[in-house]
Coordinates of C-alpha atoms in Angstrom, one line a residue:
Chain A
X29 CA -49.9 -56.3 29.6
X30 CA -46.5 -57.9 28.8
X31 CA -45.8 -60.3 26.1
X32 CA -44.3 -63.0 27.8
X33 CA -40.6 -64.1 27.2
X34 CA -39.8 -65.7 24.1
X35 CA -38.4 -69.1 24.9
X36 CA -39.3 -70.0 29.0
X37 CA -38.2 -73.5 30.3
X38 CA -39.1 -74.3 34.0
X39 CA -37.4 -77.1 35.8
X40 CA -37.1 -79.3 33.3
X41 CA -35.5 -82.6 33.7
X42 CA -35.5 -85.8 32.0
X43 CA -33.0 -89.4 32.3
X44 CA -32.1 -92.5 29.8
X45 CA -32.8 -94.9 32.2
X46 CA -30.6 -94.4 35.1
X47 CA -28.7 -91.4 33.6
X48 CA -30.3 -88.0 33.7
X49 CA -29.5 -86.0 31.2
X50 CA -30.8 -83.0 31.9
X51 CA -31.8 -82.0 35.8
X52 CA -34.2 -79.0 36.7
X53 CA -33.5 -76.6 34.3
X54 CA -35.1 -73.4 34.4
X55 CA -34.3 -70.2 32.1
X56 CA -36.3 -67.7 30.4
X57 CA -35.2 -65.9 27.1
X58 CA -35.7 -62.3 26.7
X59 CA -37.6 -60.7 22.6
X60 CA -34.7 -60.2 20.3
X61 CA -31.3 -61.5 22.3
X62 CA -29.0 -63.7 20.9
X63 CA -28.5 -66.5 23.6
X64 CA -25.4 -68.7 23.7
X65 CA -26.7 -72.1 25.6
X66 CA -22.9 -72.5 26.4
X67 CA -21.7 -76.1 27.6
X68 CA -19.0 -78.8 27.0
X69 CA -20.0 -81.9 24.9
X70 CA -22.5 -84.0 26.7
X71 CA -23.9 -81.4 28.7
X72 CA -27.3 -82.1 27.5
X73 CA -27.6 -79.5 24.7
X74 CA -29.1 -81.7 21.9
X75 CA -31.7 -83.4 24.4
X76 CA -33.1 -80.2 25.6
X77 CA -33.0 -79.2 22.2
X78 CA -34.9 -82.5 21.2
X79 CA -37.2 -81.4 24.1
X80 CA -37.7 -78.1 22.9
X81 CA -38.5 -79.3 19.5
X82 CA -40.8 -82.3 20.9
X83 CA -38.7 -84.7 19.6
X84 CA -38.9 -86.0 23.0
X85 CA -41.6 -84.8 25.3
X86 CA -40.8 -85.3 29.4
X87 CA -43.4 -85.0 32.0
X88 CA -41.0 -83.0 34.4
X89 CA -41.2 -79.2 34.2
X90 CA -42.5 -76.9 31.1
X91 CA -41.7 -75.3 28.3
X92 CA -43.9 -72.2 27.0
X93 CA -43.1 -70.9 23.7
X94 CA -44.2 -67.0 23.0
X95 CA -46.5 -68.0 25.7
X96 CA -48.0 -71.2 24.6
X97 CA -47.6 -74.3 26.5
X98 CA -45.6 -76.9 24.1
X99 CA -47.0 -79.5 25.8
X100 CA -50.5 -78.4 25.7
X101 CA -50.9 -76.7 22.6
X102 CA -47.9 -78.4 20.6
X103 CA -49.2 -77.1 17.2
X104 CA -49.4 -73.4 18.2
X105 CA -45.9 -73.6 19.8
X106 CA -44.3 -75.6 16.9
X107 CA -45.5 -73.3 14.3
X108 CA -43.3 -70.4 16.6
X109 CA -40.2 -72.3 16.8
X110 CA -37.7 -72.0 13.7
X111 CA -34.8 -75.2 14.1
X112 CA -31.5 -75.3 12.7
X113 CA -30.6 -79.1 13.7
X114 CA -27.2 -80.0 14.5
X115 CA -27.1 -82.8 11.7
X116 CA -28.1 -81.6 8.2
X117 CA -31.3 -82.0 6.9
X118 CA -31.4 -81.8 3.5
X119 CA -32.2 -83.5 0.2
X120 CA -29.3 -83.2 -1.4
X121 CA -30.2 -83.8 -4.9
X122 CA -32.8 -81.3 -5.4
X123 CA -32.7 -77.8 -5.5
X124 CA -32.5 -75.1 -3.1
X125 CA -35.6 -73.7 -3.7
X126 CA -37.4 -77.2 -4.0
X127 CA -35.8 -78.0 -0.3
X128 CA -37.1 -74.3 0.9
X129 CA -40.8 -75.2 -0.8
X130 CA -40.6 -78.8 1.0
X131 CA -40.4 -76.9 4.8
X132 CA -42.9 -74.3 3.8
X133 CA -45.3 -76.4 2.4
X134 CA -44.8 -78.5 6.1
X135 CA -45.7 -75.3 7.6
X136 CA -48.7 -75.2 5.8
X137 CA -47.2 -73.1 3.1
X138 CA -47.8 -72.8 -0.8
X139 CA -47.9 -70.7 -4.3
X140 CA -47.0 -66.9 -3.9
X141 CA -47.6 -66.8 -0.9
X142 CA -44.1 -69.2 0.1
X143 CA -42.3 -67.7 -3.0
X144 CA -42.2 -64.8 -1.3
X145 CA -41.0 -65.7 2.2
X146 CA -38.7 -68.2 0.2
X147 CA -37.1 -65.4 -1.4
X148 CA -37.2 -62.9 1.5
X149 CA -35.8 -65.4 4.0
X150 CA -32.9 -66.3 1.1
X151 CA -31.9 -62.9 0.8
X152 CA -31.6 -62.3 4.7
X153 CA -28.9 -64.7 4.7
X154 CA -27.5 -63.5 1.0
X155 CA -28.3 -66.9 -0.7
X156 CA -30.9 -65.4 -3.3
X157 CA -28.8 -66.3 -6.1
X158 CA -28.5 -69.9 -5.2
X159 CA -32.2 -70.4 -5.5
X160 CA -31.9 -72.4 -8.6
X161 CA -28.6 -74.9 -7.5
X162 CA -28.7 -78.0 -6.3
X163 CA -27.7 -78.2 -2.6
X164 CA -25.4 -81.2 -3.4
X165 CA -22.9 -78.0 -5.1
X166 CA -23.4 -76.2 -2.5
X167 CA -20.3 -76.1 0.3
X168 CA -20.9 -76.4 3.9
X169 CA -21.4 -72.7 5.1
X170 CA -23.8 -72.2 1.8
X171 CA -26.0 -75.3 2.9
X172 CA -25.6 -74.6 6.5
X173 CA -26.7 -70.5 5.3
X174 CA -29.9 -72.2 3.6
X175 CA -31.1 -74.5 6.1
X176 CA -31.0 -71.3 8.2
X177 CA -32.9 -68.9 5.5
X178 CA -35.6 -72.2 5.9
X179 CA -35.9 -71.9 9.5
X180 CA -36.9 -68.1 9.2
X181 CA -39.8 -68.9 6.1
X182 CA -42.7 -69.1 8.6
X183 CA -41.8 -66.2 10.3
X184 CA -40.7 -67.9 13.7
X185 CA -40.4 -66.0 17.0
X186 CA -37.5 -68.0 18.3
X187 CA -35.0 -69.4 16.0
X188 CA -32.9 -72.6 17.7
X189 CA -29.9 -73.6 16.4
X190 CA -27.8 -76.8 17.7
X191 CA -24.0 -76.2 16.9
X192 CA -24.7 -75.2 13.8
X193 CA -21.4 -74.2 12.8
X194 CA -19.6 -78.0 13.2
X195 CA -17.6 -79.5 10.6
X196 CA -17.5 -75.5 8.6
X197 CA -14.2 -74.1 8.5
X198 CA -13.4 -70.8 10.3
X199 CA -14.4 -68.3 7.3
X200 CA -17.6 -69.7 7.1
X201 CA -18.0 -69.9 11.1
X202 CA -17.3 -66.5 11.7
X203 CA -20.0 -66.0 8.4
X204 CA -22.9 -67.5 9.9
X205 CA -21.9 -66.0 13.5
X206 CA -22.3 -62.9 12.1
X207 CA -25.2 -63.7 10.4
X208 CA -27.3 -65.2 12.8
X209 CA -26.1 -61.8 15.4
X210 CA -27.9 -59.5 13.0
X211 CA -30.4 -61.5 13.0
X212 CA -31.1 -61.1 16.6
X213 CA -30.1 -57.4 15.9
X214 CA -32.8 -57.3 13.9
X215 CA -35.5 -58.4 16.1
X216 CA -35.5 -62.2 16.2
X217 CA -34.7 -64.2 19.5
X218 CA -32.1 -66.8 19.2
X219 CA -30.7 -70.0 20.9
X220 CA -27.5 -70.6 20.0
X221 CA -26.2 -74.4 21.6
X222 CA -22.5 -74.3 21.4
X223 CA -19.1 -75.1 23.5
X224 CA -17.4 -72.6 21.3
X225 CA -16.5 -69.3 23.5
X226 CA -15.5 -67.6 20.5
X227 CA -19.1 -67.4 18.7
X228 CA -20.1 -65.5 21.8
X229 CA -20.5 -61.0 22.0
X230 CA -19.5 -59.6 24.9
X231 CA -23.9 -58.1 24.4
X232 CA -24.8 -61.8 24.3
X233 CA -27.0 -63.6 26.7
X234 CA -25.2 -66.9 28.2
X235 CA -27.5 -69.8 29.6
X236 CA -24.0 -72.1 30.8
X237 CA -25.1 -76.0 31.2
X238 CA -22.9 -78.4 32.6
X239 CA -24.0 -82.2 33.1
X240 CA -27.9 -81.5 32.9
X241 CA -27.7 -78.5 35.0
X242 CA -27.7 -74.7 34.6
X243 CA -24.9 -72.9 36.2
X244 CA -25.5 -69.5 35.5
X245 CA -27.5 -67.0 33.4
X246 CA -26.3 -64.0 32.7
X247 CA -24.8 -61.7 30.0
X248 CA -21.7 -62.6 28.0
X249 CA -19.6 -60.0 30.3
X250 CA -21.2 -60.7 33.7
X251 CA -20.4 -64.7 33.2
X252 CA -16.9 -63.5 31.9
X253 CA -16.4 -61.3 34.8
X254 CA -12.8 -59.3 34.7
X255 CA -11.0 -62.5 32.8
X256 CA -11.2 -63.9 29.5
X257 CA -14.8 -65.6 29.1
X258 CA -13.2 -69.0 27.9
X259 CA -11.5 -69.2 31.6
X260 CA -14.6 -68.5 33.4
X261 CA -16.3 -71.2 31.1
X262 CA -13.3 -73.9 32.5
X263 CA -13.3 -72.6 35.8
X264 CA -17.2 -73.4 36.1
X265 CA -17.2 -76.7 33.9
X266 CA -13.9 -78.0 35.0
X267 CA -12.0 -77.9 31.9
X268 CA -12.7 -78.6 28.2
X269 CA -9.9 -78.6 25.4
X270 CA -12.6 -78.2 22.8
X271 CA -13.9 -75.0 23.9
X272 CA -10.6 -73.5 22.7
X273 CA -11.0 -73.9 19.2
Chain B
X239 CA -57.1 -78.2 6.4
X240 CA -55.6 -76.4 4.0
X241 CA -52.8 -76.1 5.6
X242 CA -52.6 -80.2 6.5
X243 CA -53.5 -81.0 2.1
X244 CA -50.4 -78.5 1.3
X245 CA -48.5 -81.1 3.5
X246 CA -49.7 -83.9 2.1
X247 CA -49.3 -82.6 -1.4
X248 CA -45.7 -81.6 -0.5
X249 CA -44.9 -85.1 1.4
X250 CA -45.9 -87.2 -1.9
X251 CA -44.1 -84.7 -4.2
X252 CA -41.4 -85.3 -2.7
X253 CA -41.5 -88.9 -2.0
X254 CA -42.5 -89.5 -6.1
X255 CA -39.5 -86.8 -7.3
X256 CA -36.9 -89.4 -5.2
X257 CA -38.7 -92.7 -6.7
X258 CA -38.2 -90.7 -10.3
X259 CA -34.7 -89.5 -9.4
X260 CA -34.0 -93.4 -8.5
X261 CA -34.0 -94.8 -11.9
X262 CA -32.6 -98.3 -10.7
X263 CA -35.5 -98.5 -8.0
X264 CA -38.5 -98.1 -10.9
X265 CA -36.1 -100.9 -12.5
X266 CA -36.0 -103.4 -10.0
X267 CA -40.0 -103.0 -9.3
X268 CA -40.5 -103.7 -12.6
X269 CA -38.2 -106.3 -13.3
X270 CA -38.9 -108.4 -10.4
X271 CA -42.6 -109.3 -11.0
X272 CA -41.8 -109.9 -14.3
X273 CA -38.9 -112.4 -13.9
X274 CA -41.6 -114.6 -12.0
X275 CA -44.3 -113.8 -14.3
X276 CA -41.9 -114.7 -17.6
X277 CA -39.5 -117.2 -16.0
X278 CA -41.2 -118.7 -12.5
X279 CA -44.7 -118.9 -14.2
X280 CA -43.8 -120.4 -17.2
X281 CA -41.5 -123.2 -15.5
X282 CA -44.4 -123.9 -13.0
X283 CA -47.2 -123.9 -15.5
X284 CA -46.9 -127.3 -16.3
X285 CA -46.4 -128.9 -12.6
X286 CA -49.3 -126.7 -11.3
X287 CA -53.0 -127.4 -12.1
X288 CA -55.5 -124.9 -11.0
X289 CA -58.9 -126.0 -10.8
X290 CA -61.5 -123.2 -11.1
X291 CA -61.7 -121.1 -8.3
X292 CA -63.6 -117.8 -7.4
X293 CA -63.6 -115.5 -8.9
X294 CA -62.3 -116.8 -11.9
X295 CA -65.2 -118.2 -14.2
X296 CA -63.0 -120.6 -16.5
X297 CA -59.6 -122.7 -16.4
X298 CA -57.1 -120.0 -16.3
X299 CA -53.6 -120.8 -17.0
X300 CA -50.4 -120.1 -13.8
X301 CA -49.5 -117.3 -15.0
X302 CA -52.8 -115.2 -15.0
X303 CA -53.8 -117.2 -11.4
X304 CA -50.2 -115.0 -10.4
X305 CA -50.7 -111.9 -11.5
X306 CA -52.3 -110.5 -8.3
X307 CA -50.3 -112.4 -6.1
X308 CA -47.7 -109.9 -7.9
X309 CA -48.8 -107.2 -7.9
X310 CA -49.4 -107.6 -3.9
X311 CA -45.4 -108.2 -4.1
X312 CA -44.9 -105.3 -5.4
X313 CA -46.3 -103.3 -2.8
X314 CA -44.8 -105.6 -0.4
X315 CA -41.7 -104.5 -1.7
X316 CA -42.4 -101.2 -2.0
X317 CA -43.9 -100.6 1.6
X318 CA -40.5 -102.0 2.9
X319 CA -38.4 -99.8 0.2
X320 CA -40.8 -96.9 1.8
X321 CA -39.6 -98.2 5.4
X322 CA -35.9 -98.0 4.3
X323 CA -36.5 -94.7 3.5
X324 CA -38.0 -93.7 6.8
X325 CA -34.9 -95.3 8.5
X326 CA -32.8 -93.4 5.6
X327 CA -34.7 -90.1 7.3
X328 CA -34.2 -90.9 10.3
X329 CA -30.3 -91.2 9.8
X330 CA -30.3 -88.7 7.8
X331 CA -32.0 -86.0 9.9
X332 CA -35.0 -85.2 7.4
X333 CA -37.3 -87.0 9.5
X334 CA -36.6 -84.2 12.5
X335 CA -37.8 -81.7 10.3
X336 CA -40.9 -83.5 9.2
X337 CA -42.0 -84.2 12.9
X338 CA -41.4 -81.3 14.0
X339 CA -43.9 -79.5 11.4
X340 CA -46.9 -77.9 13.3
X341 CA -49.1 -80.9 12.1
X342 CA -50.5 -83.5 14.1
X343 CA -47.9 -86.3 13.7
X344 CA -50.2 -89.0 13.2
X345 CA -51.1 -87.2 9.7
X346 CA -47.7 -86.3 8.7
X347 CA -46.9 -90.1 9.3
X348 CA -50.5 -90.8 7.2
X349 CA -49.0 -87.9 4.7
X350 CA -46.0 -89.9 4.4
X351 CA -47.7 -93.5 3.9
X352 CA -49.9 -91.7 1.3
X353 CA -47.1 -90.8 -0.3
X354 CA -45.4 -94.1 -0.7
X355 CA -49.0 -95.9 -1.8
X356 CA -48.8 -93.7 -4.7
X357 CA -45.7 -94.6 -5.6
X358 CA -46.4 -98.4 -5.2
X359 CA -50.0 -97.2 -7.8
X360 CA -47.6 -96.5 -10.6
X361 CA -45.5 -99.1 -10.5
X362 CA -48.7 -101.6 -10.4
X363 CA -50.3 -100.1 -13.3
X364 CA -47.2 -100.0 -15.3
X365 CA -46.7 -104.1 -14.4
X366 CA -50.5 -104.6 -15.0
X367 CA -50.0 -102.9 -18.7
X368 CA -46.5 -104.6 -19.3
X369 CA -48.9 -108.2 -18.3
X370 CA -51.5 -106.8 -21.1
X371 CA -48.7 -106.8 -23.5
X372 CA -47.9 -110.5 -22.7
X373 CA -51.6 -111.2 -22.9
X374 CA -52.8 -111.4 -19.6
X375 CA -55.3 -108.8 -19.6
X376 CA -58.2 -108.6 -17.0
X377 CA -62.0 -107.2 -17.4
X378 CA -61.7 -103.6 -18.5
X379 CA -63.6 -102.5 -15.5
X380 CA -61.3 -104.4 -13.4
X381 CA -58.4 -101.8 -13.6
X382 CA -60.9 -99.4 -12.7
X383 CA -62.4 -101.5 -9.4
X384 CA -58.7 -102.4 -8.3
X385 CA -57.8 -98.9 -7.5
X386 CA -59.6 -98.6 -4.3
X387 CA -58.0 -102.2 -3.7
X388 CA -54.5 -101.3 -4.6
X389 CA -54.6 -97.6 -1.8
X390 CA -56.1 -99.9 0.8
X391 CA -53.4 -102.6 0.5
X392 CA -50.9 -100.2 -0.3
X393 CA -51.9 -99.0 2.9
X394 CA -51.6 -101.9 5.0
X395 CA -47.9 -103.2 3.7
X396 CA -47.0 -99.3 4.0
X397 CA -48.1 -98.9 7.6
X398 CA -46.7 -101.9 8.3
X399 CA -43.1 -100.7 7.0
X400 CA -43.9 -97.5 8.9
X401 CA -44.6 -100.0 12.2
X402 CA -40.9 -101.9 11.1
X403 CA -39.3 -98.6 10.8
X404 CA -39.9 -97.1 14.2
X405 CA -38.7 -100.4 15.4
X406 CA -35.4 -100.5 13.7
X407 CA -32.2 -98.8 15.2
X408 CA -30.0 -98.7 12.3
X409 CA -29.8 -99.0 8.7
X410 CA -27.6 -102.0 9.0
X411 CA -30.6 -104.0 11.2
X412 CA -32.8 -103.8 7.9
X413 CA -31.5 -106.5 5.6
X414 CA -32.3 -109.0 8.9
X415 CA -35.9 -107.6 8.8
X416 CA -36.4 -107.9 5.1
X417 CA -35.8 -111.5 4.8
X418 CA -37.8 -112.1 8.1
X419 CA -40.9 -110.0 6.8
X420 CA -40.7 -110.1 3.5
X421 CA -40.0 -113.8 2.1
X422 CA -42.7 -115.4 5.0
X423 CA -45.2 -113.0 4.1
X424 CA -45.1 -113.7 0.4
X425 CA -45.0 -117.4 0.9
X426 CA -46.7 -118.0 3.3
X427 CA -49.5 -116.7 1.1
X428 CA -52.5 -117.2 -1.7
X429 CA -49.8 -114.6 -3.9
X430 CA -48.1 -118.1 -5.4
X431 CA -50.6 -121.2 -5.1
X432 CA -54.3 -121.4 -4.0
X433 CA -54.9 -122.1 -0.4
X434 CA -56.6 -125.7 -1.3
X435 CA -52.9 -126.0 -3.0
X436 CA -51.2 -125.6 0.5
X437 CA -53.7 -127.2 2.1
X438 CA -52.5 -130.6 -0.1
X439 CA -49.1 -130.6 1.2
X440 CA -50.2 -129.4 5.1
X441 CA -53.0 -127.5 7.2
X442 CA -51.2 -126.0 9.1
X443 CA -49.3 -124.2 6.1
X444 CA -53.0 -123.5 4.9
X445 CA -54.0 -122.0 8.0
X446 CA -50.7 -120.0 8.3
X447 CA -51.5 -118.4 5.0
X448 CA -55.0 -117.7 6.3
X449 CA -54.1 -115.2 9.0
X450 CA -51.7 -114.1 6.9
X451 CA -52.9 -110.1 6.1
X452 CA -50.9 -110.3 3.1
X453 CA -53.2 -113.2 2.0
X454 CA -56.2 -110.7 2.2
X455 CA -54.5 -107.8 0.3
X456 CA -53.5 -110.6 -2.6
X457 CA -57.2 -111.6 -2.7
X458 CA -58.7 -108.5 -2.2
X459 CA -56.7 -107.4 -5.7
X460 CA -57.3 -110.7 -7.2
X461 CA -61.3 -110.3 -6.6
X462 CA -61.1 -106.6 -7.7
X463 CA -59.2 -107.2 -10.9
X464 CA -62.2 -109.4 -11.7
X465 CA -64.8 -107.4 -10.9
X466 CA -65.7 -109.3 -7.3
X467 CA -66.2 -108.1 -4.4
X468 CA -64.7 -109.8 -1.2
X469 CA -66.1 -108.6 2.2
X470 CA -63.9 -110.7 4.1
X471 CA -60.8 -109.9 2.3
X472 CA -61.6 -106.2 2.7
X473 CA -62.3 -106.6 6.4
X474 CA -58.9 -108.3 7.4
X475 CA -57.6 -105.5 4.7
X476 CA -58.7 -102.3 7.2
X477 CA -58.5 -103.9 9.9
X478 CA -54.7 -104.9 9.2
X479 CA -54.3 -100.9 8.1
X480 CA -55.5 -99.7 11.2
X481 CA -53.8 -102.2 13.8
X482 CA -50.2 -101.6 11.7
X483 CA -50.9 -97.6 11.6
X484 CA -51.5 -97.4 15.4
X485 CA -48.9 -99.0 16.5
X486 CA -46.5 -97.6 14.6
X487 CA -47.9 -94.5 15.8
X488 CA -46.9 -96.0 19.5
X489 CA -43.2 -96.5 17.8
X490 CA -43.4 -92.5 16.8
X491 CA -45.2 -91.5 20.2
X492 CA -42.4 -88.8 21.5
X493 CA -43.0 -89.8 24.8
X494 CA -42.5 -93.5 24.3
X495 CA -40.6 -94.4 21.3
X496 CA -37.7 -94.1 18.4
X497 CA -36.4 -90.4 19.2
X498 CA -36.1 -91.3 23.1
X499 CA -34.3 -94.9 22.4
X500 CA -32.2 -92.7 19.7
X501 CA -31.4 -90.0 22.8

């Protein structure tokens, strides 16, 4: 039998009122890719993110999760799901390690047991020696690197991440990039919300949004096609300074 | 369920390490009861004459009569300081992590109220021992029967901040919502005077106070700090807990609520 996909969302759509945000989408994740969800600001990243998180729940279309339903078995889907949120979410003035115990005790987590994924999932992202400061000293790209390690604790088989790499300066963009690829390299599957082209393998899988709806799927190349990937990206969406950057 | 106690451990953990971290916050709970115990008390002590009322036994002077009435304002205070927080969390992101734990959310929101009742138990118990030192002491059995009191009130004012919180947009919107929760519930209460008191000056005041839930939670500690049980007290008590808690469970309902008015 075949392990079903990783991450599957089928014809999804929710609206604020009047608005709708996001409108049928439908895409499937393969195991162990590294996915760009590509789209300009306001696409509707964040609320399907909030949807795939079920920070908001719609009644329109599914999402499965390794297989389980997040609707119907929210618990067994949640505890698959690893979330790097777009804002930080952090207590600033306690320690790394105390803000790594926090999450894993959340996840039903404690004693040696979370000491060891604490430590294992710090040293994936090079942060072991950090353990001990408070996150407060730490700069951007070390607290974004942490609240990464924390996703990873329970073991998740998807990791999301909304745009995790705004507001850090280009060294430690290109850092966590590169992280978060051998990551995927390594096994894990990854969603990857950005409007930045350049965070993007030519290997990667694209999902491209665009005001609620999915334009293409495809890999990095075939959405690139014989040009530059950032001028098929303004061809499709019209146009966005931002995804420049 | 191991899994949903290493939560709840984790939840009140933290919530106690930022009340300890907050130096000025233990402050201000501590001070403020004790500025109307020392000052308010003592100024109203002559102008107020309390005949003898269950469940006190004996004349008792203003001062003891207000004990209960603050320690209910301490938790009053605190449940809304625990709201803040929530809306704090909610600005600042930490409340997406929590809700997205693979816990049913009504128990990490229970988790969360636990959390800030034990809080609101230490800073009772220190005012209660500070009040010792100024000579109001109560039964020695009474600090023992007031626990149970003190969680179950602590619960009500805390679910009620949770209810506020998942009401409230912006941290800017809570100052508003303090003074319009906060000063009428206190009062409009049995906290400062007797209800036969009230009822002197107007029955409708009286019977404002009397539907008041934070009425109930003052008596339910006043009877308990004396060693008295109050049925009625205790009824209005749980049944404030529970009416607070599922609402505000409605506020946090994914489908319905703060993250979809948030977008």
């Amino acid at each position: 039998m075949t392990r079903p996909p990783a991450l599957r969302v089928s014809h999804v759509s929710l609206s604020y009122g009047a608005k709708k945000a996001l409108d049928d989408v439908s895409f499937a994740l393969p195991r162990g890719r590294f996915c760009a969800l590509l789209g300009p600001n306001g696409a509707g990243k964040s609320t399907l993110f909030s949807l795939l998180t079920r920070l908001l729940v719609t009644r329109e279309g599914t999402i499965e999760v390794a297989g389980h339903d997040l609707a119907r078995s929210p618990r067994a889907a949640l505890a698959r799901i690893g979330v790097v949120f777009q804002q930080p979410t952090l207590d600033l003035d306690t320690s790394v390690m105390r803000n790594m115990r926090y999450f894993a005790a959340l996840h039903g987590l404690a004693g040696r047991d979370a000491t060891m994924r604490i430590e294992a999932a710090l040293d994936r992202l090079n942060m072991r020696e950090r353990a001990g400061e408070t996150v407060r000293a730490l700069n951007g790209g070390h607290r974004r690197r942490m609240e990464i390690a924390r996703a990873l604790v329970h073991a998740p088989e998807v990791l999301l991440l909304d745009e995790p790499t705004v507001g850090l300066d280009t060294a430690s963009r290109r850092a966590i990039t590169a992280h978060v690829h051998d990551l995927a390299a390594e096994g894990l599957t990854v969603l990857w919300a950005t409007h930045l082209v350049d965070e993007i393998g030519p290997g990667d899988e694209v999902v491209v949004l665009h005001r609620g709806r999915v334009l293409q799927q495809a890999s990095a190349a075939e959405v690139a096609g014989n040009r530059p990937l950032i001028d098929a990206f303004i061809e499709m969406t019209g146009g966005n300074d931002e995804a420049l950057a | 369920m191991k899994a949903w106690l290493v939560a709840l451990n984790a939840i009140v953990i933290r919530e106690a390490l930022r009340f300890v971290q907050n130096r000025g916050r233990f402050l201000s709970a501590m001070v403020r009861p004790l500025v109307w115990l020392v000052v308010f008390a003592a100024g109203f002590r002559a102008a107020l004459g309390l005949s003898i009322i269950p469940p006190y036994q004996t004349y008792i002077t203003y001062e003891v009569y207000i004990v209960p009435g603050l320690c209910g304002m301490i938790q009053l205070f605190n449940g809304m300081q625990s709201s803040l927080s929530l809306v704090y969390d909610q600005e600042m992101g930490s409340m997406r992590l929590l809700l997205t734990s693979p816990r049913p959310r009504w128990w990490l929101l229970f988790c969360k109220l636990m959390a800030g009742v034990a809080v609101s138990l230490v800073q009772v118990y220190a005012f209660l021992g500070i009040a010792a030192l100024f000579g109001i002491d109560m039964p020695a059995m009474g600090y023992v029967y007031v626990f149970p009191a003190l969680v179950l009130s602590g619960l009500m004012l805390g679910a009620l901040g949770l209810l506020i919180s998942s009401t409230i947009r912006q941290l800017e919107n809570f100052a508003g919502v303090m003074n319009f929760v906060i000063f009428p519930m206190f009062f409009l209460s049995s906290a400062l005077y007797p209800l036969w008191k009230m009822a002197e000056s107007s029955d409708l005041l009286r019977d404002i106070c009397a539907v008041n839930p934070f009425t109930h939670a003052v008596e339910l500690i006043r009877f308990s700090l004396y060693e008295t049980f109050n049925g009625w007290a205790l009824l209005w008590v749980v049944t404030g807990t529970v009416v607070f808690f599922l609402l505000a469970l409605v506020g946090y309902d994914p489908a319905r609520g703060l993250m979809r008015r948030r977008g």
